[in-house]
Coordinates of C-alpha atoms in Angstrom, one line a residue:
M1 CA 0.0 0.0 0.0
K2 CA 1.4 3.4 -1.0
K3 CA 2.4 5.7 1.9
S4 CA 0.2 8.8 2.4
Y5 CA 1.5 11.8 4.2
H6 CA -0.5 14.1 6.5
F7 CA 1.4 17.2 7.6
L8 CA 0.9 19.1 10.8
L9 CA 2.1 22.7 10.7
G10 CA 3.9 24.5 13.5
G11 CA 4.3 28.2 14.3
H12 CA 3.8 30.4 11.3
D13 CA 6.6 32.4 9.8
L14 CA 7.7 32.9 6.2
E15 CA 9.1 29.4 5.9
M16 CA 6.0 27.7 7.3
S17 CA 3.8 29.8 5.0
E18 CA 5.8 28.6 2.0
I19 CA 5.6 25.0 3.2
K20 CA 1.8 25.4 3.3
K21 CA 1.8 26.7 -0.3
V22 CA 3.9 23.7 -1.5
L23 CA 1.5 21.3 0.2
E24 CA -1.5 23.0 -1.4
E25 CA 0.2 23.0 -4.8
L26 CA 0.9 19.3 -4.6
K27 CA -2.6 18.6 -3.0
I28 CA -1.0 17.0 0.0
P29 CA -3.3 16.8 3.1
Y30 CA -2.3 19.0 6.1
S31 CA -3.7 20.4 9.3
D32 CA -3.0 24.0 10.3
K33 CA -4.2 25.4 13.7
N34 CA -2.4 28.7 13.1
L35 CA -0.2 28.1 16.1
S36 CA 2.6 30.3 17.3
W37 CA 6.1 29.1 18.3
D38 CA 5.0 29.0 22.0
N39 CA 2.1 26.6 21.6
A40 CA 3.2 24.6 18.5
S41 CA 3.3 21.0 19.7
W42 CA 2.3 17.4 18.9
K43 CA -0.1 17.6 21.8
A44 CA -2.0 20.4 20.1
Y45 CA -2.8 18.1 17.2
E46 CA -4.0 15.0 19.2
D47 CA -7.6 15.4 17.9
E48 CA -6.5 15.9 14.3
I49 CA -4.3 12.8 14.5
K50 CA -7.2 10.7 15.7
K51 CA -9.6 12.1 13.1
N52 CA -7.2 11.5 10.1
E53 CA -5.6 8.3 11.3
K54 CA -5.6 5.5 8.6
D55 CA -3.5 2.4 8.0
N56 CA -1.4 4.0 5.3
T57 CA -1.2 7.5 6.8
T58 CA 2.2 8.8 8.0
F59 CA 2.0 12.0 10.1
A60 CA 4.7 14.6 9.6
G61 CA 4.9 17.3 12.3
I62 CA 6.8 20.4 11.3
E63 CA 8.6 22.2 14.1
L64 CA 6.4 20.9 16.9
K65 CA 7.4 20.6 20.6
D66 CA 6.5 17.7 22.9
K67 CA 8.3 15.3 20.5
D68 CA 7.8 12.4 22.9
L69 CA 4.1 12.5 22.2
K70 CA 4.3 12.0 18.5
P71 CA 2.5 8.8 17.3
P72 CA 4.4 5.7 16.3
G73 CA 5.8 5.8 12.8
S74 CA 5.4 9.6 12.4
I75 CA 8.1 11.9 11.1
D76 CA 9.5 14.8 13.0
I77 CA 10.6 17.7 10.8
D78 CA 12.7 20.4 12.6
H79 CA 16.0 22.2 12.4
H80 CA 16.2 24.0 15.7
N81 CA 17.9 23.1 19.0
E82 CA 18.9 19.4 19.0
N83 CA 17.9 19.2 15.3
R84 CA 20.1 22.1 14.1
C85 CA 22.3 19.8 12.1
Q86 CA 19.4 19.1 9.8
E87 CA 18.4 20.9 6.6
S88 CA 15.7 23.6 6.9
S89 CA 12.1 22.4 7.4
L90 CA 11.3 23.5 3.8
E91 CA 14.2 21.5 2.4
Q92 CA 13.1 18.4 4.4
V93 CA 9.5 18.7 3.2
A94 CA 10.8 19.1 -0.4
G95 CA 13.0 16.1 -0.1
L96 CA 10.2 14.0 1.3
L97 CA 7.9 14.9 -1.6
N98 CA 10.6 15.0 -4.3
Y99 CA 9.8 18.6 -4.9
E100 CA 12.4 20.9 -6.5
L101 CA 12.8 24.3 -4.8
N102 CA 12.9 27.4 -7.0
N103 CA 15.3 30.3 -6.4
Y104 CA 12.8 32.3 -4.3
Q105 CA 12.3 29.3 -2.0
K106 CA 16.0 28.8 -1.7
L107 CA 16.3 32.4 -0.6
I108 CA 13.6 31.6 2.1
V109 CA 15.7 28.7 3.2
A110 CA 18.8 30.9 3.5
N111 CA 16.8 33.5 5.5
D112 CA 15.5 30.9 7.9
K113 CA 18.8 29.2 8.4
G114 CA 21.1 32.2 8.8
Y115 CA 19.1 35.4 8.5
I116 CA 20.6 38.3 6.5
W117 CA 24.2 36.9 6.7
E118 CA 23.3 33.6 5.0
M119 CA 21.4 35.4 2.3
L120 CA 24.6 37.6 1.7
N121 CA 26.7 34.4 1.7
R122 CA 24.5 33.0 -1.1
G123 CA 24.9 36.1 -3.2
A124 CA 21.4 37.7 -2.6
S125 CA 21.1 41.3 -3.7
P126 CA 20.2 44.1 -1.2
K127 CA 16.9 44.4 -2.9
D128 CA 16.1 40.7 -2.6
I129 CA 17.2 40.7 1.1
E130 CA 14.9 43.6 1.9
A131 CA 12.0 42.0 0.1
I132 CA 12.4 38.7 1.9
R133 CA 12.6 40.4 5.3
Q134 CA 9.6 42.6 4.5
K135 CA 7.7 39.4 3.6
E136 CA 8.8 37.8 6.8
R137 CA 7.5 40.8 8.8
E138 CA 4.2 40.7 7.0
T139 CA 3.8 37.0 7.7
L140 CA 4.4 37.6 11.4
G141 CA 1.9 40.4 11.5
I142 CA 4.3 43.2 12.3
T143 CA 2.7 46.6 11.9
K144 CA 3.9 50.1 11.1
D145 CA 3.5 50.9 14.7
D146 CA 5.8 48.0 15.6
W147 CA 8.3 49.3 13.2
Q148 CA 8.2 52.8 14.7
K149 CA 8.7 51.3 18.2
A150 CA 11.6 49.2 16.9
K151 CA 13.2 52.4 15.6
E152 CA 12.7 54.0 19.0
S153 CA 14.1 51.0 20.8
V154 CA 17.3 51.0 18.7
N155 CA 17.9 54.8 18.8
K156 CA 16.7 55.8 22.3
H157 CA 16.7 52.7 24.5
V158 CA 20.1 51.2 23.9
K159 CA 23.0 50.8 26.4
K160 CA 26.5 50.0 25.0
K161 CA 29.1 48.1 27.0
G162 CA 32.1 48.0 24.8
N163 CA 31.1 46.0 21.7
I164 CA 27.8 44.8 23.3
W165 CA 24.5 46.5 22.6
I166 CA 21.7 46.0 25.1
I167 CA 18.4 47.1 23.8
E168 CA 15.2 47.6 25.9
A169 CA 12.4 46.6 23.6
Q170 CA 9.4 49.0 23.2
T171 CA 7.6 46.4 21.1
P172 CA 7.1 42.7 21.8
E173 CA 8.0 42.1 18.1
F174 CA 11.8 41.5 18.4
T175 CA 12.0 40.7 14.7
A176 CA 11.1 44.3 13.9
I177 CA 14.0 45.5 16.2
T178 CA 16.6 43.2 14.6
D179 CA 15.5 44.1 11.1
Y180 CA 15.6 47.8 11.8
L181 CA 19.0 47.5 13.5
W182 CA 20.7 45.6 10.7
L183 CA 18.9 46.8 7.6
E184 CA 18.2 50.5 8.5
K185 CA 20.5 51.6 11.3
L186 CA 23.7 49.7 10.2
K187 CA 22.8 48.7 6.6
I188 CA 25.0 45.7 6.7
H189 CA 23.6 44.4 3.4
R190 CA 24.5 47.7 1.6
K191 CA 28.0 48.5 2.9
K192 CA 31.0 46.6 4.2
E193 CA 31.0 45.8 7.9
T194 CA 33.5 47.7 10.1
A195 CA 34.6 46.9 13.6
K196 CA 33.4 50.3 14.8
E197 CA 29.9 49.9 13.5
I198 CA 29.0 46.3 14.1
P199 CA 28.3 45.1 17.7
E200 CA 29.8 41.8 18.6
K201 CA 26.7 41.0 20.7
V202 CA 23.2 42.3 20.7
I203 CA 20.8 41.6 23.6
I204 CA 17.2 42.6 23.3
H205 CA 14.9 42.3 26.3
N206 CA 11.6 43.3 27.9
D207 CA 9.9 42.2 31.1
N208 CA 8.9 38.8 29.6
T209 CA 11.7 37.8 27.2
V210 CA 15.4 38.0 26.5
N211 CA 17.0 37.3 23.1
Y212 CA 20.7 37.1 22.5
Y213 CA 22.4 37.5 19.1
G214 CA 26.2 36.9 18.6
P215 CA 28.9 34.2 19.1
L216 CA 27.3 31.5 21.2
S217 CA 29.6 29.9 23.8
P218 CA 28.9 26.2 24.5
C219 CA 28.9 27.1 28.2
I220 CA 25.6 29.0 27.6
I221 CA 24.0 26.0 25.9
E222 CA 25.2 23.7 28.7
K223 CA 24.1 26.1 31.5
Y224 CA 20.5 26.4 30.2
S225 CA 20.3 22.8 28.9
E226 CA 17.4 22.0 31.2
L227 CA 15.4 25.0 30.0
I228 CA 16.0 23.9 26.4
K229 CA 14.7 20.4 27.1
E230 CA 11.6 21.9 28.8
G231 CA 11.0 24.1 25.7
K232 CA 11.6 27.3 27.7
A233 CA 14.7 28.3 25.8
Y234 CA 15.8 27.8 22.2
Y235 CA 18.9 28.6 20.0
G236 CA 20.2 28.3 16.5
G237 CA 22.1 30.2 13.9
Q238 CA 25.8 29.8 13.2
G239 CA 29.2 31.1 14.1
E240 CA 29.4 34.7 15.1
R241 CA 25.7 35.2 14.2
A242 CA 24.0 32.6 16.4
Y243 CA 21.0 33.4 18.7
F244 CA 19.6 32.2 22.0
G245 CA 16.2 33.0 23.3
F246 CA 14.2 32.7 26.6
T247 CA 10.5 32.4 27.1
E248 CA 8.6 34.1 29.9
E249 CA 8.6 30.9 32.0
A250 CA 12.4 30.9 31.8
I251 CA 12.6 34.5 32.8
N252 CA 10.4 33.8 35.8
K253 CA 12.5 30.8 36.8
E254 CA 16.0 32.2 36.3
G255 CA 15.5 35.9 36.8
K256 CA 16.1 38.4 34.0
N257 CA 19.0 40.2 35.6
N258 CA 20.8 36.9 36.2
I259 CA 20.3 35.9 32.5
L260 CA 21.5 39.3 31.3
K261 CA 24.7 39.1 33.4
E262 CA 25.4 35.6 32.1
L263 CA 25.0 36.7 28.4
I264 CA 27.1 39.9 28.8
A265 CA 29.9 38.0 30.6
S266 CA 30.0 35.0 28.2
K267 CA 33.1 34.9 26.1
P268 CA 33.8 33.0 22.9
V269 CA 36.2 30.1 23.4
D270 CA 39.8 30.9 22.5
K271 CA 40.1 28.8 19.4
T272 CA 43.9 29.1 19.3
K273 CA 44.0 26.5 22.1
M274 CA 43.3 22.8 21.7
F275 CA 41.8 20.9 24.6
S276 CA 42.0 17.4 23.1
Y277 CA 42.7 15.5 19.9
H278 CA 40.6 12.5 18.9
I279 CA 41.2 9.8 16.2
F280 CA 38.4 7.5 15.3
L281 CA 39.6 4.4 13.4
F282 CA 37.2 2.3 11.3
P283 CA 39.0 -1.0 10.3
F284 CA 37.2 -3.1 7.8
R285 CA 37.5 -6.0 5.4
W286 CA 37.0 -5.3 1.7
K287 CA 37.1 -6.9 -1.7
N288 CA 36.3 -6.1 -5.3
I289 CA 33.0 -7.7 -6.3
T290 CA 33.4 -9.2 -9.8
K291 CA 31.2 -11.3 -12.1
K292 CA 33.2 -14.3 -11.3
G293 CA 32.4 -14.0 -7.6
N294 CA 34.3 -16.3 -5.2
H295 CA 35.9 -18.0 -8.2
D296 CA 38.0 -15.0 -9.1
S297 CA 41.7 -14.8 -8.2
L298 CA 42.9 -13.1 -5.0
D299 CA 44.9 -10.6 -7.1
N300 CA 41.6 -9.4 -8.7
K301 CA 39.6 -9.5 -5.5
Y302 CA 42.1 -7.4 -3.6
S303 CA 43.5 -5.3 -6.5
L304 CA 44.5 -1.8 -5.3
K305 CA 44.5 -0.7 -8.9
V306 CA 40.8 -1.7 -9.3
F307 CA 40.0 0.1 -6.0
D308 CA 41.8 3.2 -7.1
E309 CA 40.0 3.3 -10.5
K310 CA 36.6 3.1 -8.8
L311 CA 37.5 5.8 -6.2
K312 CA 38.7 8.2 -8.9
E313 CA 35.1 8.5 -10.3
E314 CA 34.8 11.5 -8.0
D315 CA 37.8 13.7 -7.4
R316 CA 37.5 14.0 -3.6
W317 CA 40.2 11.6 -2.5
E318 CA 43.9 12.4 -3.2
K319 CA 46.4 9.6 -3.3
R320 CA 49.4 10.8 -1.4
P321 CA 52.7 9.1 -0.9
Y322 CA 54.5 9.7 2.4
K323 CA 57.3 12.3 2.2
L324 CA 59.9 13.5 4.6
N325 CA 59.5 17.2 4.2
N326 CA 59.5 18.6 7.7
G327 CA 60.5 17.8 11.3
T328 CA 57.1 16.2 12.1
T329 CA 57.2 13.7 9.3
Y330 CA 60.9 12.9 10.1
N331 CA 60.2 12.2 13.8
E332 CA 57.2 10.0 12.9
Y333 CA 58.9 8.0 10.2
N334 CA 62.2 7.5 12.2
Y335 CA 60.2 6.0 15.1
F336 CA 59.5 2.8 13.2
F337 CA 61.8 0.0 11.9
D338 CA 62.2 -0.4 8.1
F339 CA 60.0 -3.4 7.8
V340 CA 57.2 -1.6 9.7
R341 CA 57.4 1.5 7.5
E342 CA 56.7 -0.6 4.4
I343 CA 53.3 -1.6 5.9
L344 CA 52.4 1.7 7.5
Y345 CA 53.3 4.1 4.8
Y346 CA 52.6 4.4 1.1
Q347 CA 56.2 5.4 0.2
G348 CA 57.0 7.9 -2.5
E349 CA 59.9 7.4 -5.0
E350 CA 62.3 9.1 -2.6
L351 CA 61.8 6.5 0.1
I352 CA 61.6 3.2 -1.9
T353 CA 64.6 1.0 -1.7
D354 CA 65.5 -2.2 -3.5
D355 CA 64.4 -4.1 -0.3
S356 CA 61.0 -2.3 -0.1
L357 CA 60.2 -2.3 -3.8
P358 CA 58.5 -5.8 -3.8
N359 CA 56.1 -4.3 -1.2
K360 CA 55.2 -1.3 -3.3
N361 CA 51.7 -2.6 -4.0
I362 CA 50.8 -3.5 -0.5
I363 CA 49.2 -0.2 0.5
S364 CA 47.4 2.8 -1.0
H365 CA 47.1 6.0 1.1
Y366 CA 44.4 8.5 0.4
E367 CA 43.4 11.8 2.0
F368 CA 40.0 13.4 1.7
N369 CA 39.8 16.7 0.0
N370 CA 36.3 18.1 -0.5
S371 CA 37.1 21.1 -2.7
D372 CA 39.7 22.8 -4.7
K373 CA 40.1 25.4 -2.0
P374 CA 41.5 24.2 1.3
Q375 CA 38.8 24.5 4.0
I376 CA 38.2 23.3 7.5
L377 CA 35.3 20.8 7.8
Y378 CA 33.7 19.8 11.1
Y379 CA 32.7 16.5 12.7
N380 CA 29.6 17.1 14.8
I381 CA 28.2 14.8 17.5
L382 CA 24.7 15.5 18.8
V383 CA 24.0 14.0 22.2
N384 CA 21.1 14.8 24.6
N385 CA 20.5 18.2 23.1
K386 CA 24.2 19.2 23.2
L387 CA 26.3 19.5 20.0
Y388 CA 30.0 18.7 20.0
S389 CA 31.6 20.3 17.0
L390 CA 35.2 19.2 16.3
E391 CA 37.5 20.6 13.7
I392 CA 38.6 17.9 11.2
D393 CA 42.3 17.8 10.9
S394 CA 42.2 15.1 8.2
I395 CA 40.3 12.1 7.0
I396 CA 42.6 9.3 5.9
L397 CA 42.0 6.1 4.1
N398 CA 44.5 3.3 4.0
I399 CA 43.7 0.3 1.7
Y400 CA 45.9 -2.9 1.9
S401 CA 46.1 -5.6 -0.8
T402 CA 45.4 -8.1 2.0
G403 CA 41.7 -7.2 2.0
V404 CA 41.9 -4.9 4.9
G405 CA 41.3 -1.1 5.1
V406 CA 41.3 1.6 7.7
L407 CA 39.3 4.8 7.5
S408 CA 40.3 7.3 10.2
F409 CA 38.9 10.7 11.3
H410 CA 41.5 13.0 12.9
L411 CA 39.8 15.7 15.0
R412 CA 40.8 18.8 17.0
N413 CA 38.7 19.9 19.9
R414 CA 39.0 23.6 20.5
L415 CA 35.7 24.2 22.4
Y416 CA 35.2 21.6 25.2
K417 CA 37.7 21.4 28.1
N418 CA 35.6 19.5 30.7
E419 CA 36.8 15.9 31.2
N420 CA 33.2 14.6 31.0
D421 CA 32.8 16.2 27.6
I422 CA 36.0 14.4 26.4
L423 CA 34.5 11.1 27.6
I424 CA 31.2 11.8 25.8
I425 CA 33.0 12.7 22.6
N426 CA 34.9 9.4 22.8
K427 CA 31.9 7.3 23.7
F428 CA 29.4 8.6 21.2
G429 CA 31.5 10.0 18.4
R430 CA 32.7 6.5 17.4
R431 CA 29.3 4.9 16.9
L432 CA 28.7 3.3 13.5
F433 CA 25.3 1.6 14.0
P434 CA 23.0 0.8 16.9
P435 CA 24.4 -1.8 19.4
F436 CA 20.8 -2.9 20.1
L437 CA 17.2 -1.8 19.5
G438 CA 14.7 -0.7 22.1
L439 CA 11.9 -3.2 23.0
P440 CA 8.8 -3.0 25.2
D441 CA 9.5 -3.9 28.8
E442 CA 6.8 -6.6 28.9
N443 CA 8.7 -8.6 26.3
V444 CA 11.1 -9.7 29.0
F445 CA 8.3 -11.2 31.1
T446 CA 6.1 -12.6 28.4
G447 CA 8.6 -13.7 25.8
S448 CA 6.6 -11.8 23.2
T449 CA 8.3 -10.7 19.9
K450 CA 5.9 -7.9 19.4
D451 CA 7.6 -4.5 19.4
M452 CA 7.2 -0.9 18.3
P453 CA 9.6 0.0 15.5
C454 CA 9.3 3.7 16.4
D455 CA 10.9 2.8 19.8
Y456 CA 13.9 1.0 18.3
I457 CA 16.1 4.0 18.2
R458 CA 14.5 6.4 20.6
Q459 CA 15.3 4.1 23.6
V460 CA 19.0 3.7 22.5
K461 CA 19.8 7.4 21.8
G462 CA 21.4 9.3 24.6
T463 CA 22.6 6.1 26.3
E464 CA 24.6 4.2 23.7
L465 CA 23.9 6.0 20.5
P466 CA 24.1 9.7 19.7
D467 CA 21.1 11.6 18.3
A468 CA 23.2 12.2 15.1
I469 CA 26.6 12.5 13.6
C470 CA 27.3 14.8 10.7
I471 CA 30.1 16.4 8.8
S472 CA 29.5 20.1 8.0
E473 CA 31.2 22.9 6.2
K474 CA 30.7 25.2 9.2
E475 CA 31.1 24.9 12.9
N476 CA 28.2 23.9 15.1
G477 CA 26.8 21.6 12.4
M478 CA 25.8 24.3 10.0
D479 CA 25.8 23.6 6.2
V480 CA 25.7 19.9 6.6
L481 CA 27.4 17.7 4.0
Y482 CA 26.9 14.2 5.3
Y483 CA 24.4 13.2 8.0
E484 CA 23.3 10.1 10.0
D485 CA 20.6 9.8 12.6
W486 CA 19.9 6.1 12.3
Q487 CA 16.2 6.6 11.8
S488 CA 16.3 4.1 8.9
Y489 CA 16.6 1.4 11.6
T490 CA 12.9 1.9 12.5
N491 CA 12.1 0.0 9.3
P492 CA 13.0 -3.7 9.6
D493 CA 13.5 -4.0 5.9
Y494 CA 16.6 -1.7 6.3
F495 CA 18.5 -4.4 8.3
K496 CA 17.0 -7.6 6.9
H497 CA 20.5 -8.6 5.5
G498 CA 22.2 -7.8 8.8
P499 CA 22.6 -5.2 11.5
F500 CA 25.5 -3.4 9.8
Q501 CA 24.8 -0.6 7.4
L502 CA 27.3 2.1 6.6
P503 CA 26.3 5.4 8.2
G504 CA 25.7 8.5 6.1
F505 CA 28.7 10.4 7.5
I506 CA 30.9 7.7 5.8
T507 CA 29.0 6.9 2.6
G508 CA 28.8 10.6 1.8
L509 CA 32.6 10.7 1.5
F510 CA 32.6 8.3 -1.4
P511 CA 31.1 8.1 -4.9
E512 CA 27.5 7.1 -5.0
N513 CA 27.0 3.4 -4.6
F514 CA 30.7 2.8 -4.0
F515 CA 30.4 0.3 -1.2
T516 CA 27.9 -2.5 -0.5
V517 CA 27.6 -4.3 2.8
H518 CA 25.8 -7.3 1.2
E519 CA 27.2 -9.3 -1.6
K520 CA 23.7 -10.1 -3.1
E521 CA 23.1 -6.3 -3.8
S522 CA 26.2 -6.0 -6.0
T523 CA 26.1 -5.5 -9.7
G524 CA 29.8 -6.4 -10.0
K525 CA 30.9 -2.8 -9.8
K526 CA 30.9 -2.2 -6.0
I527 CA 33.4 -2.7 -3.2
Y528 CA 32.1 -5.2 -0.6
L529 CA 32.8 -4.0 2.9
R530 CA 32.4 -5.5 6.3
P531 CA 33.5 -4.1 9.7
A532 CA 36.5 -5.7 11.4
L533 CA 35.3 -4.8 14.9
D534 CA 31.8 -4.3 16.3
D535 CA 29.4 -1.4 16.1
R536 CA 32.0 1.1 17.1
M537 CA 35.2 2.7 15.7
F538 CA 38.4 2.3 17.6
V539 CA 39.3 5.5 19.4
I540 CA 42.6 7.1 20.4
S541 CA 42.6 10.5 22.2
W542 CA 44.9 13.0 23.8
Y543 CA 43.6 15.3 26.5
A544 CA 45.3 18.4 27.8
N545 CA 44.4 19.0 31.5
D546 CA 47.1 20.6 33.7
K547 CA 45.1 19.8 36.9
I548 CA 44.9 16.1 36.3
I549 CA 48.6 15.9 35.2
S550 CA 49.6 17.8 38.4
E551 CA 47.6 15.3 40.5
I552 CA 49.2 12.3 38.8
S553 CA 52.7 13.7 39.3
K554 CA 52.2 13.9 43.0
I555 CA 51.4 10.1 43.3
S556 CA 54.1 8.1 45.0
Y557 CA 54.0 4.8 43.0
C558 CA 56.2 3.1 45.6
K559 CA 54.1 3.9 48.6
N560 CA 50.6 4.2 47.0
P561 CA 50.2 1.9 43.9
P562 CA 47.5 3.5 41.7
A563 CA 44.2 1.8 41.5
Y564 CA 42.3 1.3 38.3
K565 CA 38.8 2.8 38.2

């Protein structure tokens, strides 16, 4: 039976209004209660769900809170808070319905994901930016009176503390204030930004709400994590232009003055420092699938030349021989004996000797290069509403003619210095696929095999499996390239050939349909791959903590033998 979608719309803004137009254009059923951000929830649609529930109906909620209340088999579409690694809601809806967005809709996406700065990044003209923001204000019901009060707020009710602007709002429509500030007062879309003109932080507040705009320290997200879980605080945006907001309930609980002090005092992390370094190693078995199958020769099954030809279909991996061209490479290379180097390194012409020449075809070494311009990519781990964004130093692939390969992610942590964060990164960042699936409690007592596929992943996430891992072009999971949230495991057909499926943050690195994890799927052109370990990658990490080192150095190993914990 063909799947039928029924969409449930959340709080209205320009993006949500455009989603509604797309659904009407495609004649897709939807329910719209004209909710605001504050009351947009799955609970609000309980009656609609009961009324429209059918065997082949899949409900898709768009930016709804109370996510634990969504019905089994439903789809949650969002890109805020814990979902900020995801595409915009409009992009997710378009992907679900195989709908191609036009240029105007792509501009709406940019506006929703990164406000004026993202539209500028995508080459939007000043005229287009002003038109989109005007349409946004109209959708939100912002009046001329709100605009005048926004002007008054920015010009007459602002306090400046260094490069921080604290604006006392004369209108509850904060969108009018931010638009007036950036488009009219500072005109950032019409002239180049200068250090003197552009505030580093902007805080807008009234008796009921506080909104922050600027670089968002992970400490702020962690401090108010409980409020975020309760739906009393929210955040998003990217880099130096992130935002963080509080509802009236949060203000009443925390106190407005306390919140203002925290936001004013918060400082971006010094990114010149590095708190830890992490290497996630994925060892695997591989072979070329050929038409001859198991009857083919070992030379063909494990031919590095064949592997190399298939990998070259997309120019994202660079085959690099090892060279002694600086002190670091010298120290590393000299650490090993000759016969070890031949296995560890793909040696260039300068390093090959008569003795090592027979081993020339043992290893191929590749390094991932996503574009012609060198750029930093980020490895993002989302766990329990907290996002860990690590700078990718390199992604390396070593392929051996013995049928073994190792893919490794080399990551720099410049944001998280707490030792508990280091443990979380190591535990959750190396997951490849679910170690187990969640089942009803009564199955233990009754021996029943009945289960709820929608609970398979929900019960595992946050304990053994992260909410998502993605690779992005920007810090904090913005501009995602490759993404995995393991939701495919809620469909038993997905794992009918075995538990192991390559996650999206790995498959995205390679040409389309490059690997197969099941021999029967192959057409004779893929690389067959199986993990050499379990559902995790092997992890190596280095952690810089002066306090711990100082404590260890004081231990007398003769008098007090250390105990393992």
